[in-house]
Amino acid sequence: MHTSSTTAQETLLEGLTERQREAVRHTDGPLLVLAGPGSGKTTVVTRRIAHLIASGVAPYRILALTFTNKAAAEMRDRIARLLPPDLPGVRGLTVATFHSFCARLLRRYAPLIGLAENYSIYDTGDQREAIKQALKIAGLDSKNWTPASVGSAISNAKNQLLDAKAFAAQANEFYTRSVAKVYTQYEKILRQHDAVDFDDLLLMMAKLIRDHEGVRTELQERFRYLMIDEYQDTNHAQFIIAHSLAAAHRNICVVGDPDQSIYGWRGADIRNIMEFEEHYSEASIVPLGQNFRSTGHIVKTADTLIRKNRQRKHKDLHTELEDGERPTVITCRDEHHEAQLIIEEFRKLREEKDIPWKEMAVLYRVNALSRVMEEAFRNAQIPYVIARGTAFYDRKEIKDALAYLRIITNPNDEVALKRIINTPTRGIGKTTLDRIEIYAIQNQLGLFDAMRQVDQISDLTARAVKAVQNFVSMIESWRAMEARAASSGEAMPTDDAPPHDEMLIPDRREDVADAEGEAFGGRTPFADLVERVVRDSGMEKLYRSAKVEEERERLDNLNELISAAAEFRPAGDAPGGEDPDREGDDRAGSILAAFLESVALVSDSDAIDPANGAVTLMTLHAAKGLEFDAVALAGLEEGLLPHSRSLENPSDIEEERRLCFVGITRARRHLLISHAQMRTQRGFMERTISSAFLDELPADAVNTLDLAGDPYGFSDFGATGGDVEDDRGGWGRTSGGFGSARKKNFPPRSDGGGGARKRDADDPFIDDVPAVEYGSWTPKSPSASTSRPSGGGGGVAGQFPVGCTVRHPKFGIGRVEGLTPRPAGTSARVNFRGLGVKTLILQYAKLERIE
DNA sequence: CTGGTCATTTTTTTT
DNA sequence: AAATGACCAG
């Protein structure tokens, strides 16, 4: 036993430098690891944890905190690989993000602080809604007070651990006093909704530890060894949480690099890492300056740049690798040219150096730059992925579905409720909602409770009452279903029988056939619930019958959500328990709650999947912690990098410089830095000024190349009209974007890039051309997309089948392209000559069928 | 009540 | 350019 762990310990030191070993071997007491880029930080951290375990520390006594789920997952994974697979108790190890750690503990200790266990987590969008409401109540004009600016003021306050009361107490200027008013209202709203925002997770956790000695000692008892990654990015609240946890045993190991602190705007306090030694005078400090990642010229470029920062502790950055290729700075004409040149370069690297696409990345300061890049990569037929992890969960249909799910667990989540109360439309319009709200206020009820008693509300049409009642009982039937699932062993796969239930909509399995497909066999009651929601809510029907392809794709996304639900397993390492061997399955809430929590806390960087063979496009922020053989750093222009918002404050400029430093140090061997002379911003093409950072790069380590006059930028889009070899791009002529013409003109995309097509404004053949002159719909091409068996259209619809020609008193002659039955009456999409498509309600529109 | 059109605005970065 | 908010025909 002892021998085996001794050898295990030795194995863990293999292949490390003396410095690295020092960090790995360290066990007790405070430790600061200053880890420069590419210095083997993750290796050191994971081995250190494995080493602790090998030295006899029980895994459940260790807590490692990161910033992103991806970092946590990777750490967990790498630690697991360092340990014998059968080691007992490994599952007790807690590796989590700050936010998810806090979220779970808050759930556990919710009653102590008067929080509902089933609380919702408000994302930025939800937060915005709540703040809007707060602004209204506080009586502030939303003209001068944008939800965003107030929101960030509130966020700053929360990061400083100032709650509304504390903030108000120290607010003496007009501005802060106003913010204080909104803040107070906002908090009230959150509490009424049983909701917390991201900052609350930290704030409330910090307060919980501070104010409740029992909790504090319990957690200190359990987590004897604390590890914090990316420590330079911690804010004050996180600082307090970490140090309260460590106060008793002082076994705190923090790892970070002040030069990579890029989250100051989010409240990260670089002093946390700079002053670590002042907080822990007995701390050991291990600087890791040797870079194992990048070749010499790249390291020198990065080092030279970062030395320009004044507020900085000097750190020696060096490499023993060969000098390698020099980074190249190129000047381009405009953003299109820039994208072209990057693509040329990547192609060359692939062909000549055999570098795979997945080892290449394009980095930029702002997401807005991704559009042009994306388009260029698509046209060039190079596989690419955009690191937008939230993108999936940002989709309207997904947000809607999640709002439905939220309302199941938390009836007081009114932001969710309002979002979906009439989506898809079910006849609960604004007037109805207003009346319900008034009733709710008069009777001191929550919105949902008010809806439960709609029949008590005067002035509502019978129709509206009925609609509301249906809505309420739909939600309640889901709730019943969820409760049943929760009580009957939820991890069990279901037998195929759908839970029998008071169904509002007959459960037609055939409808679902294609929703199942791949998820076959792995179905869980929870996935069934999600599916039910998608179906009962009417979303399925809505999108299935949509006429636009883009809309119909939303159904695929919803199916993806169902699959995600089927695969979802709550994180096992719920912290806080007393039982060492417990497998951590002690979450307070249901699977549903855990799912919603995990979904609320995903980040962009979580989505980066190294497995796929594609070039990665992402922001500099998202790139932190990653590395690639080849990196292109785009948009090195004043106003962009450094960003215009940072120009006033010298310390903000330093953060921009660090951002640039982070970008440079992502590259292993090839680095291309670009700027364009002209760039389209806010719809206008403007002249740019090259970034001051470019002048700070070492002249002897980089190549500079002015390609603005370069001829081979021809490849642009302007390739007007006639470019014969490009027969796939020709939007225009044949298609004209009407009728059956679908947007399939682009080469197939690897990833759901889908939309964002661009009109070629220069093409004389499209736009403003009356659709009728283009014969595409004269022949009876059974335009696959629009033909629908007009189901349930009812009376009038039969007279105007899809494809027939009609006359409208005002719009003239047109052709019916689609019919959509709605409660309000069937609507028809009619393409009128010279006017384009209009949507008309058949029963009102005075249509006349001709021919 | 719905959905289109028109007018107005834009904090970049993210848990 | 794109996304939200306000307004009116059907």
Short mmCIF file of N, CA, C and O in Angstrom, two decimals, chain A residues 65-107:
data_model
loop_
_atom_site.label_atom_id
_atom_site.label_comp_id
_atom_site.label_asym_id
_atom_site.label_seq_id
_atom_site.Cartn_x
_atom_site.Cartn_y
_atom_site.Cartn_z
N LEU A 65 -11.67 24.47 -8.25
CA LEU A 65 -12.61 25.37 -8.88
C LEU A 65 -12.02 25.98 -10.15
O LEU A 65 -10.88 26.43 -10.17
N THR A 66 -12.84 26.00 -11.19
CA THR A 66 -12.41 26.57 -12.47
C THR A 66 -13.44 27.60 -12.90
O THR A 66 -14.40 27.85 -12.20
N PHE A 67 -13.23 28.14 -14.09
CA PHE A 67 -14.19 29.14 -14.58
C PHE A 67 -15.15 28.59 -15.61
O PHE A 67 -16.27 29.06 -15.71
N THR A 68 -14.72 27.64 -16.37
CA THR A 68 -15.62 27.11 -17.39
C THR A 68 -15.84 25.61 -17.17
O THR A 68 -15.00 24.93 -16.59
N ASN A 69 -16.95 25.17 -17.66
CA ASN A 69 -17.27 23.75 -17.56
C ASN A 69 -16.24 22.93 -18.30
O ASN A 69 -15.89 21.83 -17.90
N LYS A 70 -15.79 23.50 -19.40
CA LYS A 70 -14.84 22.76 -20.20
C LYS A 70 -13.54 22.53 -19.42
O LYS A 70 -13.00 21.43 -19.41
N ALA A 71 -13.09 23.57 -18.76
CA ALA A 71 -11.88 23.44 -17.97
C ALA A 71 -12.09 22.41 -16.86
O ALA A 71 -11.21 21.58 -16.59
N ALA A 72 -13.25 22.45 -16.26
CA ALA A 72 -13.54 21.50 -15.19
C ALA A 72 -13.56 20.07 -15.73
O ALA A 72 -12.98 19.16 -15.13
N ALA A 73 -14.20 19.90 -16.86
CA ALA A 73 -14.30 18.56 -17.44
C ALA A 73 -12.91 18.03 -17.79
O ALA A 73 -12.60 16.87 -17.54
N GLU A 74 -12.12 18.92 -18.37
CA GLU A 74 -10.79 18.48 -18.77
C GLU A 74 -9.97 18.09 -17.54
O GLU A 74 -9.26 17.08 -17.53
N MET A 75 -10.10 18.90 -16.52
CA MET A 75 -9.32 18.61 -15.32
C MET A 75 -9.74 17.28 -14.70
O MET A 75 -8.92 16.44 -14.36
N ARG A 76 -11.03 17.09 -14.62
CA ARG A 76 -11.57 15.85 -14.06
C ARG A 76 -11.03 14.65 -14.85
O ARG A 76 -10.56 13.67 -14.30
N ASP A 77 -11.08 14.83 -16.16
CA ASP A 77 -10.66 13.77 -17.04
C ASP A 77 -9.19 13.44 -16.88
O ASP A 77 -8.79 12.27 -16.78
N ARG A 78 -8.39 14.47 -16.85
CA ARG A 78 -6.96 14.23 -16.76
C ARG A 78 -6.55 13.68 -15.40
O ARG A 78 -5.63 12.87 -15.31
N ILE A 79 -7.24 14.10 -14.38
CA ILE A 79 -6.93 13.53 -13.06
C ILE A 79 -7.29 12.05 -13.06
O ILE A 79 -6.52 11.21 -12.59
N ALA A 80 -8.45 11.75 -13.63
CA ALA A 80 -8.89 10.36 -13.66
C ALA A 80 -7.86 9.48 -14.34
O ALA A 80 -7.61 8.35 -13.94
N ARG A 81 -7.27 10.03 -15.40
CA ARG A 81 -6.31 9.22 -16.14
C ARG A 81 -5.01 9.02 -15.37
O ARG A 81 -4.24 8.12 -15.66
N LEU A 82 -4.77 9.85 -14.39
CA LEU A 82 -3.55 9.71 -13.60
C LEU A 82 -3.73 8.74 -12.45
O LEU A 82 -2.76 8.33 -11.81
N LEU A 83 -4.97 8.41 -12.17
CA LEU A 83 -5.23 7.57 -11.02
C LEU A 83 -5.61 6.17 -11.45
O LEU A 83 -6.15 5.99 -12.54
N PRO A 84 -5.37 5.19 -10.61
CA PRO A 84 -5.83 3.84 -10.94
C PRO A 84 -7.36 3.86 -11.05
O PRO A 84 -8.02 4.49 -10.23
N PRO A 85 -7.87 3.19 -12.05
CA PRO A 85 -9.30 3.28 -12.35
C PRO A 85 -10.20 2.80 -11.22
O PRO A 85 -11.32 3.26 -11.07
N ASP A 86 -9.68 1.90 -10.42
CA ASP A 86 -10.54 1.32 -9.40
C ASP A 86 -10.40 2.01 -8.05
O ASP A 86 -10.92 1.55 -7.04
N LEU A 87 -9.68 3.09 -8.04
CA LEU A 87 -9.44 3.76 -6.76
C LEU A 87 -10.76 4.12 -6.09
O LEU A 87 -11.61 4.77 -6.68
N PRO A 88 -10.94 3.67 -4.84
CA PRO A 88 -12.21 3.95 -4.19
C PRO A 88 -12.34 5.43 -3.87
O PRO A 88 -11.36 6.10 -3.56
N GLY A 89 -13.56 5.89 -3.98
CA GLY A 89 -13.83 7.25 -3.54
C GLY A 89 -13.46 8.37 -4.48
O GLY A 89 -13.69 9.53 -4.15
N VAL A 90 -12.94 8.06 -5.66
CA VAL A 90 -12.56 9.16 -6.55
C VAL A 90 -13.74 10.03 -6.91
O VAL A 90 -13.57 11.22 -7.19
N ARG A 91 -14.90 9.41 -6.93
CA ARG A 91 -16.05 10.21 -7.34
C ARG A 91 -16.38 11.30 -6.33
O ARG A 91 -17.14 12.22 -6.62
N GLY A 92 -15.81 11.18 -5.17
CA GLY A 92 -16.04 12.22 -4.17
C GLY A 92 -15.28 13.50 -4.45
O GLY A 92 -15.56 14.55 -3.88
N LEU A 93 -14.32 13.42 -5.35
CA LEU A 93 -13.55 14.60 -5.72
C LEU A 93 -14.45 15.64 -6.36
O LEU A 93 -15.26 15.33 -7.21
N THR A 94 -14.32 16.87 -5.92
CA THR A 94 -15.16 17.91 -6.49
C THR A 94 -14.35 18.80 -7.42
O THR A 94 -13.41 19.47 -6.98
N VAL A 95 -14.69 18.76 -8.68
CA VAL A 95 -14.12 19.68 -9.64
C VAL A 95 -15.29 20.39 -10.28
O VAL A 95 -16.12 19.76 -10.92
N ALA A 96 -15.39 21.66 -10.10
CA ALA A 96 -16.57 22.38 -10.59
C ALA A 96 -16.21 23.80 -10.95
O ALA A 96 -15.14 24.29 -10.59
N THR A 97 -17.11 24.45 -11.66
CA THR A 97 -16.91 25.87 -11.86
C THR A 97 -17.39 26.59 -10.61
O THR A 97 -18.22 26.06 -9.86
N PHE A 98 -16.89 27.77 -10.39
CA PHE A 98 -17.35 28.56 -9.27
C PHE A 98 -18.86 28.64 -9.25
O PHE A 98 -19.51 28.42 -8.23
N HIS A 99 -19.40 28.95 -10.42
CA HIS A 99 -20.84 29.18 -10.46
C HIS A 99 -21.65 27.92 -10.19
O HIS A 99 -22.63 27.96 -9.44
N SER A 100 -21.23 26.81 -10.75
CA SER A 100 -22.04 25.62 -10.52
C SER A 100 -21.85 25.12 -9.08
O SER A 100 -22.80 24.62 -8.46
N PHE A 101 -20.68 25.27 -8.56
CA PHE A 101 -20.43 24.91 -7.16
C PHE A 101 -21.39 25.70 -6.26
O PHE A 101 -22.07 25.14 -5.40
N CYS A 102 -21.43 26.99 -6.49
CA CYS A 102 -22.31 27.83 -5.68
C CYS A 102 -23.77 27.48 -5.90
O CYS A 102 -24.56 27.42 -4.95
N ALA A 103 -24.12 27.25 -7.15
CA ALA A 103 -25.52 26.94 -7.46
C ALA A 103 -25.98 25.72 -6.68
O ALA A 103 -27.07 25.69 -6.11
N ARG A 104 -25.13 24.72 -6.64
CA ARG A 104 -25.53 23.49 -5.95
C ARG A 104 -25.60 23.67 -4.45
O ARG A 104 -26.51 23.19 -3.80
N LEU A 105 -24.63 24.40 -3.93
CA LEU A 105 -24.67 24.62 -2.49
C LEU A 105 -25.86 25.48 -2.10
O LEU A 105 -26.47 25.26 -1.05
N LEU A 106 -26.17 26.44 -2.94
CA LEU A 106 -27.32 27.29 -2.61
C LEU A 106 -28.59 26.46 -2.60
O LEU A 106 -29.49 26.69 -1.80
N ARG A 107 -28.66 25.52 -3.49
CA ARG A 107 -29.84 24.68 -3.51
C ARG A 107 -29.94 23.90 -2.20
O ARG A 107 -30.98 23.76 -1.60
#
